Every structure is written in structure tokens, then in C-alpha cells.
PDB file of C-alpha atoms in Angstrom:
ATOM      1  CA  MET X   1      95.135 162.294  97.698  1.00  0.00           C
ATOM      2  CA  GLU X   2      98.775 161.849  96.852  1.00  0.00           C
ATOM      3  CA  PHE X   3     101.791 161.264  99.052  1.00  0.00           C
ATOM      4  CA  LYS X   4     105.258 162.772  99.080  1.00  0.00           C
ATOM      5  CA  ILE X   5     107.699 160.345 100.683  1.00  0.00           C
ATOM      6  CA  ILE X   6     110.829 161.982 102.086  1.00  0.00           C
ATOM      7  CA  THR X   7     113.732 159.845 103.331  1.00  0.00           C
ATOM      8  CA  PRO X   8     117.493 160.296 103.775  1.00  0.00           C
ATOM      9  CA  VAL X   9     117.900 158.585 100.385  1.00  0.00           C
ATOM     10  CA  SER X  10     115.424 160.877  98.592  1.00  0.00           C
ATOM     11  CA  GLY X  11     116.773 163.948 100.368  1.00  0.00           C
ATOM     12  CA  ASP X  12     114.934 167.084 101.393  1.00  0.00           C
ATOM     13  CA  HIS X  13     111.942 168.111  99.322  1.00  0.00           C
ATOM     14  CA  GLN X  14     112.036 171.499  97.578  1.00  0.00           C
ATOM     15  CA  ILE X  15     108.479 172.491  98.528  1.00  0.00           C
ATOM     16  CA  TYR X  16     107.919 170.534 101.747  1.00  0.00           C
ATOM     17  CA  THR X  17     110.981 171.794 103.583  1.00  0.00           C
ATOM     18  CA  ARG X  18     111.910 170.895 107.144  1.00  0.00           C
ATOM     19  CA  GLN X  19     110.501 174.216 108.344  1.00  0.00           C
ATOM     20  CA  VAL X  20     107.219 173.798 106.452  1.00  0.00           C
ATOM     21  CA  ILE X  21     106.820 170.301 107.916  1.00  0.00           C
ATOM     22  CA  ALA X  22     107.676 171.445 111.455  1.00  0.00           C
ATOM     23  CA  ASP X  23     105.325 174.440 111.283  1.00  0.00           C
ATOM     24  CA  PHE X  24     102.449 172.272 110.008  1.00  0.00           C
ATOM     25  CA  LEU X  25     102.963 169.708 112.778  1.00  0.00           C
ATOM     26  CA  PHE X  26     103.259 172.383 115.465  1.00  0.00           C
ATOM     27  CA  LYS X  27     100.016 174.016 114.359  1.00  0.00           C
ATOM     28  CA  HIS X  28      97.919 170.885 113.896  1.00  0.00           C
ATOM     29  CA  LEU X  29      99.182 168.657 116.730  1.00  0.00           C
ATOM     30  CA  GLU X  30      97.758 171.197 119.142  1.00  0.00           C
ATOM     31  CA  GLN X  31      97.866 169.923 122.762  1.00  0.00           C
ATOM     32  CA  TYR X  32      99.526 166.664 121.672  1.00  0.00           C
ATOM     33  CA  GLY X  33     102.522 168.370 120.063  1.00  0.00           C
ATOM     34  CA  ASP X  34     105.954 169.722 120.815  1.00  0.00           C
ATOM     35  CA  GLU X  35     107.764 172.977 120.188  1.00  0.00           C
ATOM     36  CA  VAL X  36     108.966 173.665 116.632  1.00  0.00           C
ATOM     37  CA  GLU X  37     112.632 173.301 117.609  1.00  0.00           C
ATOM     38  CA  ASP X  38     111.952 169.799 118.989  1.00  0.00           C
ATOM     39  CA  ILE X  39     110.055 168.803 115.845  1.00  0.00           C
ATOM     40  CA  LEU X  40     113.020 170.033 113.798  1.00  0.00           C
ATOM     41  CA  LYS X  41     115.322 167.770 115.865  1.00  0.00           C
ATOM     42  CA  CYS X  42     113.092 164.825 115.002  1.00  0.00           C
ATOM     43  CA  ILE X  43     113.247 165.742 111.313  1.00  0.00           C
ATOM     44  CA  ALA X  44     117.053 166.024 111.490  1.00  0.00           C
ATOM     45  CA  TYR X  45     117.190 162.500 112.976  1.00  0.00           C
ATOM     46  CA  THR X  46     114.931 161.206 110.212  1.00  0.00           C
ATOM     47  CA  MET X  47     117.043 162.788 107.477  1.00  0.00           C
ATOM     48  CA  ASN X  48     120.359 161.573 108.939  1.00  0.00           C
ATOM     49  CA  PRO X  49     121.526 158.640 106.773  1.00  0.00           C
ATOM     50  CA  ASP X  50     123.133 157.003 109.831  1.00  0.00           C
ATOM     51  CA  LYS X  51     119.794 156.977 111.672  1.00  0.00           C
ATOM     52  CA  GLY X  52     116.973 157.426 109.197  1.00  0.00           C
ATOM     53  CA  GLY X  53     113.259 157.270 108.900  1.00  0.00           C
ATOM     54  CA  THR X  54     110.445 158.423 106.684  1.00  0.00           C
ATOM     55  CA  ILE X  55     108.378 161.581 106.384  1.00  0.00           C
ATOM     56  CA  ILE X  56     105.063 161.230 104.594  1.00  0.00           C
ATOM     57  CA  VAL X  57     103.289 164.355 103.424  1.00  0.00           C
ATOM     58  CA  GLY X  58      99.662 163.857 102.396  1.00  0.00           C
ATOM     59  CA  VAL X  59      98.587 166.321  99.716  1.00  0.00           C
ATOM     60  CA  ASP X  60      95.126 166.939  98.310  1.00  0.00           C
ATOM     61  CA  GLU X  61      94.569 169.565  95.601  1.00  0.00           C
ATOM     62  CA  SER X  62      98.122 170.898  96.136  1.00  0.00           C
ATOM     63  CA  GLU X  63      97.439 171.501  99.836  1.00  0.00           C
ATOM     64  CA  ILE X  64      99.034 169.655 102.767  1.00  0.00           C
ATOM     65  CA  VAL X  65      96.297 167.746 104.583  1.00  0.00           C
ATOM     66  CA  GLY X  66      98.478 165.647 106.871  1.00  0.00           C
ATOM     67  CA  ILE X  67     102.016 164.663 107.786  1.00  0.00           C
ATOM     68  CA  THR X  68     103.586 161.779 109.655  1.00  0.00           C
ATOM     69  CA  ILE X  69     107.180 161.174 110.712  1.00  0.00           C
ATOM     70  CA  LEU X  70     108.588 157.742 111.523  1.00  0.00           C
ATOM     71  CA  ASN X  71     112.103 157.316 112.894  1.00  0.00           C
ATOM     72  CA  ASN X  72     114.137 154.145 112.583  1.00  0.00           C
ATOM     73  CA  THR X  73     115.146 152.735 115.953  1.00  0.00           C
ATOM     74  CA  GLY X  74     117.937 150.420 114.791  1.00  0.00           C
ATOM     75  CA  MET X  75     116.755 147.927 117.410  1.00  0.00           C
ATOM     76  CA  LYS X  76     115.139 145.134 115.382  1.00  0.00           C
ATOM     77  CA  GLY X  77     114.270 142.129 117.472  1.00  0.00           C
ATOM     78  CA  TYR X  78     113.766 143.667 120.879  1.00  0.00           C
ATOM     79  CA  ILE X  79     112.118 146.993 120.063  1.00  0.00           C
ATOM     80  CA  PRO X  80     110.075 147.765 116.927  1.00  0.00           C
ATOM     81  CA  GLU X  81     112.209 148.946 114.014  1.00  0.00           C
ATOM     82  CA  ASN X  82     110.180 152.139 113.614  1.00  0.00           C
ATOM     83  CA  ILE X  83     108.595 154.615 115.956  1.00  0.00           C
ATOM     84  CA  LEU X  84     105.862 156.880 114.690  1.00  0.00           C
ATOM     85  CA  VAL X  85     106.860 160.139 116.330  1.00  0.00           C
ATOM     86  CA  TYR X  86     104.358 162.570 114.817  1.00  0.00           C
ATOM     87  CA  ILE X  87     101.143 162.425 112.840  1.00  0.00           C
ATOM     88  CA  ALA X  88      98.795 165.328 112.290  1.00  0.00           C
ATOM     89  CA  VAL X  89      95.919 166.156 109.991  1.00  0.00           C
ATOM     90  CA  ASP X  90      94.953 169.726 109.170  1.00  0.00           C
ATOM     91  CA  ASN X  91      92.446 170.558 111.911  1.00  0.00           C
ATOM     92  CA  SER X  92      89.974 171.938 109.346  1.00  0.00           C
ATOM     93  CA  LYS X  93      90.014 168.655 107.417  1.00  0.00           C
ATOM     94  CA  ARG X  94      89.614 166.108 110.204  1.00  0.00           C
ATOM     95  CA  GLY X  95      86.969 163.423 109.946  1.00  0.00           C
ATOM     96  CA  LYS X  96      87.433 162.968 106.185  1.00  0.00           C
ATOM     97  CA  GLY X  97      89.657 159.882 106.300  1.00  0.00           C
ATOM     98  CA  TYR X  98      92.992 161.614 105.727  1.00  0.00           C
ATOM     99  CA  GLY X  99      94.508 160.306 108.952  1.00  0.00           C
ATOM    100  CA  LYS X 100      93.601 156.733 108.033  1.00  0.00           C
ATOM    101  CA  LYS X 101      95.073 157.098 104.537  1.00  0.00           C
ATOM    102  CA  ILE X 102      98.315 158.544 105.900  1.00  0.00           C
ATOM    103  CA  MET X 103      98.580 155.750 108.479  1.00  0.00           C
ATOM    104  CA  GLU X 104      97.932 153.108 105.824  1.00  0.00           C
ATOM    105  CA  LYS X 105     100.679 154.638 103.651  1.00  0.00           C
ATOM    106  CA  ALA X 106     103.053 154.685 106.638  1.00  0.00           C
ATOM    107  CA  ILE X 107     102.388 150.991 107.264  1.00  0.00           C
ATOM    108  CA  GLU X 108     102.864 150.232 103.557  1.00  0.00           C
ATOM    109  CA  VAL X 109     106.193 152.028 103.058  1.00  0.00           C
ATOM    110  CA  THR X 110     107.995 151.013 106.244  1.00  0.00           C
ATOM    111  CA  SER X 111     109.792 147.727 106.806  1.00  0.00           C
ATOM    112  CA  GLY X 112     109.311 146.100 110.169  1.00  0.00           C
ATOM    113  CA  SER X 113     107.158 146.826 113.163  1.00  0.00           C
ATOM    114  CA  ILE X 114     105.918 150.261 114.186  1.00  0.00           C
ATOM    115  CA  ALA X 115     105.481 151.583 117.710  1.00  0.00           C
ATOM    116  CA  LEU X 116     103.727 154.779 118.707  1.00  0.00           C
ATOM    117  CA  HIS X 117     102.709 156.589 121.846  1.00  0.00           C
ATOM    118  CA  VAL X 118      99.203 157.957 122.186  1.00  0.00           C
ATOM    119  CA  GLU X 119      97.524 159.825 125.021  1.00  0.00           C
ATOM    120  CA  PRO X 120      94.571 157.858 126.447  1.00  0.00           C
ATOM    121  CA  ASP X 121      92.152 160.694 125.603  1.00  0.00           C
ATOM    122  CA  ASN X 122      93.435 161.235 122.034  1.00  0.00           C
ATOM    123  CA  PRO X 123      90.609 160.482 119.542  1.00  0.00           C
ATOM    124  CA  ALA X 124      93.206 159.007 117.132  1.00  0.00           C
ATOM    125  CA  LYS X 125      93.628 156.046 119.509  1.00  0.00           C
ATOM    126  CA  LYS X 126      90.557 154.384 117.966  1.00  0.00           C
ATOM    127  CA  LEU X 127      92.046 154.700 114.474  1.00  0.00           C
ATOM    128  CA  TYR X 128      95.289 153.067 115.589  1.00  0.00           C
ATOM    129  CA  GLU X 129      93.359 150.185 117.134  1.00  0.00           C
ATOM    130  CA  LYS X 130      91.314 149.702 113.932  1.00  0.00           C
ATOM    131  CA  LEU X 131      94.578 149.515 111.977  1.00  0.00           C
ATOM    132  CA  GLY X 132      95.865 146.711 114.218  1.00  0.00           C
ATOM    133  CA  PHE X 133      97.934 148.540 116.826  1.00  0.00           C
ATOM    134  CA  THR X 134      97.715 146.980 120.268  1.00  0.00           C
ATOM    135  CA  SER X 135      98.731 148.145 123.700  1.00  0.00           C
ATOM    136  CA  LYS X 136     101.587 145.905 124.793  1.00  0.00           C
ATOM    137  CA  TYR X 137     103.058 148.023 127.579  1.00  0.00           C
ATOM    138  CA  LEU X 138     102.133 150.780 129.956  1.00  0.00           C
ATOM    139  CA  GLU X 139     104.682 153.523 129.415  1.00  0.00           C
ATOM    140  CA  MET X 140     106.230 155.047 132.496  1.00  0.00           C
ATOM    141  CA  ARG X 141     108.654 157.974 132.498  1.00  0.00           C
ATOM    142  CA  LEU X 142     110.969 159.625 134.951  1.00  0.00           C
ATOM    143  CA  THR X 143     111.437 163.208 133.832  1.00  0.00           C
ATOM    144  CA  LYS X 144     114.523 164.907 135.232  1.00  0.00           C
TER     145      LYS X 144
END
């Protein structure tokens, strides 16, 4: 497995375009995902040099097997410096360790702490715990 790292400094990738990334995430996040236009907004934030973040595309035999997007928060000290917004593995390739490898690469290439949100029933929660993520807060939202 190899990784393509896309940042505001590296610029957009010729093969793994914003649309390709958004379409992959939309398809493979399933019930835990967002609409394509919202994923594209996240990618635009990541690729904005004034905001920033990292997109990691996991590739095996020239095929995308997983993608994660981390956005910089700019809030070092009181909120983790990075938030993992999306991670998805091709639904036909789950259970083969790709998610773990992508998460390990995300941890390796980012500076500072990483926060993420996970649904209580999401099977990936166990992976995050094995990698050292802990539950510090109960998230509450007011949706208007």
C-alpha cells in the first residue's frame, strides 16, 4: 500500500482530484457520511493555505482503498490542532487492515493532537481506541 499526501503546499493531485476524493468518500462513508457538496467544502478548507490540512489517499495496486481528510483547527493549546473530518475504506476491502494503515499514516504526518467524532455504533470506534484515541468529552449539539 502506498500513500498520496495532498496538502495546500503540495497542491491538488492530477489523478486524485477534489471530485474523485469527494465521490469516493460519499460512496464509502455510507450512513456516516455527508452530501458530496459538503465534502467538497471540507476539501476546499483543507486546500486553503490560510486554513490547511492534509488529505491522505491510500492506494493499493493503483486502486484507491481508503481516504482520510484532516483539517487544521488553528487552535493549538485549547483544542487539538487537527480534526479528522472524514475517513473511509472501500466497502469491498474492509477488514484487511487498510483503515488502520491510513490512520497510522495520518498520525505520522500530522503535527499536534488529533480530534475526531465517531458515532457510538460505528465499528471504527474500536480501531480509534486501539490507536490511542480516548473519549474526553460528550459532544452535544444544538442544530438550528
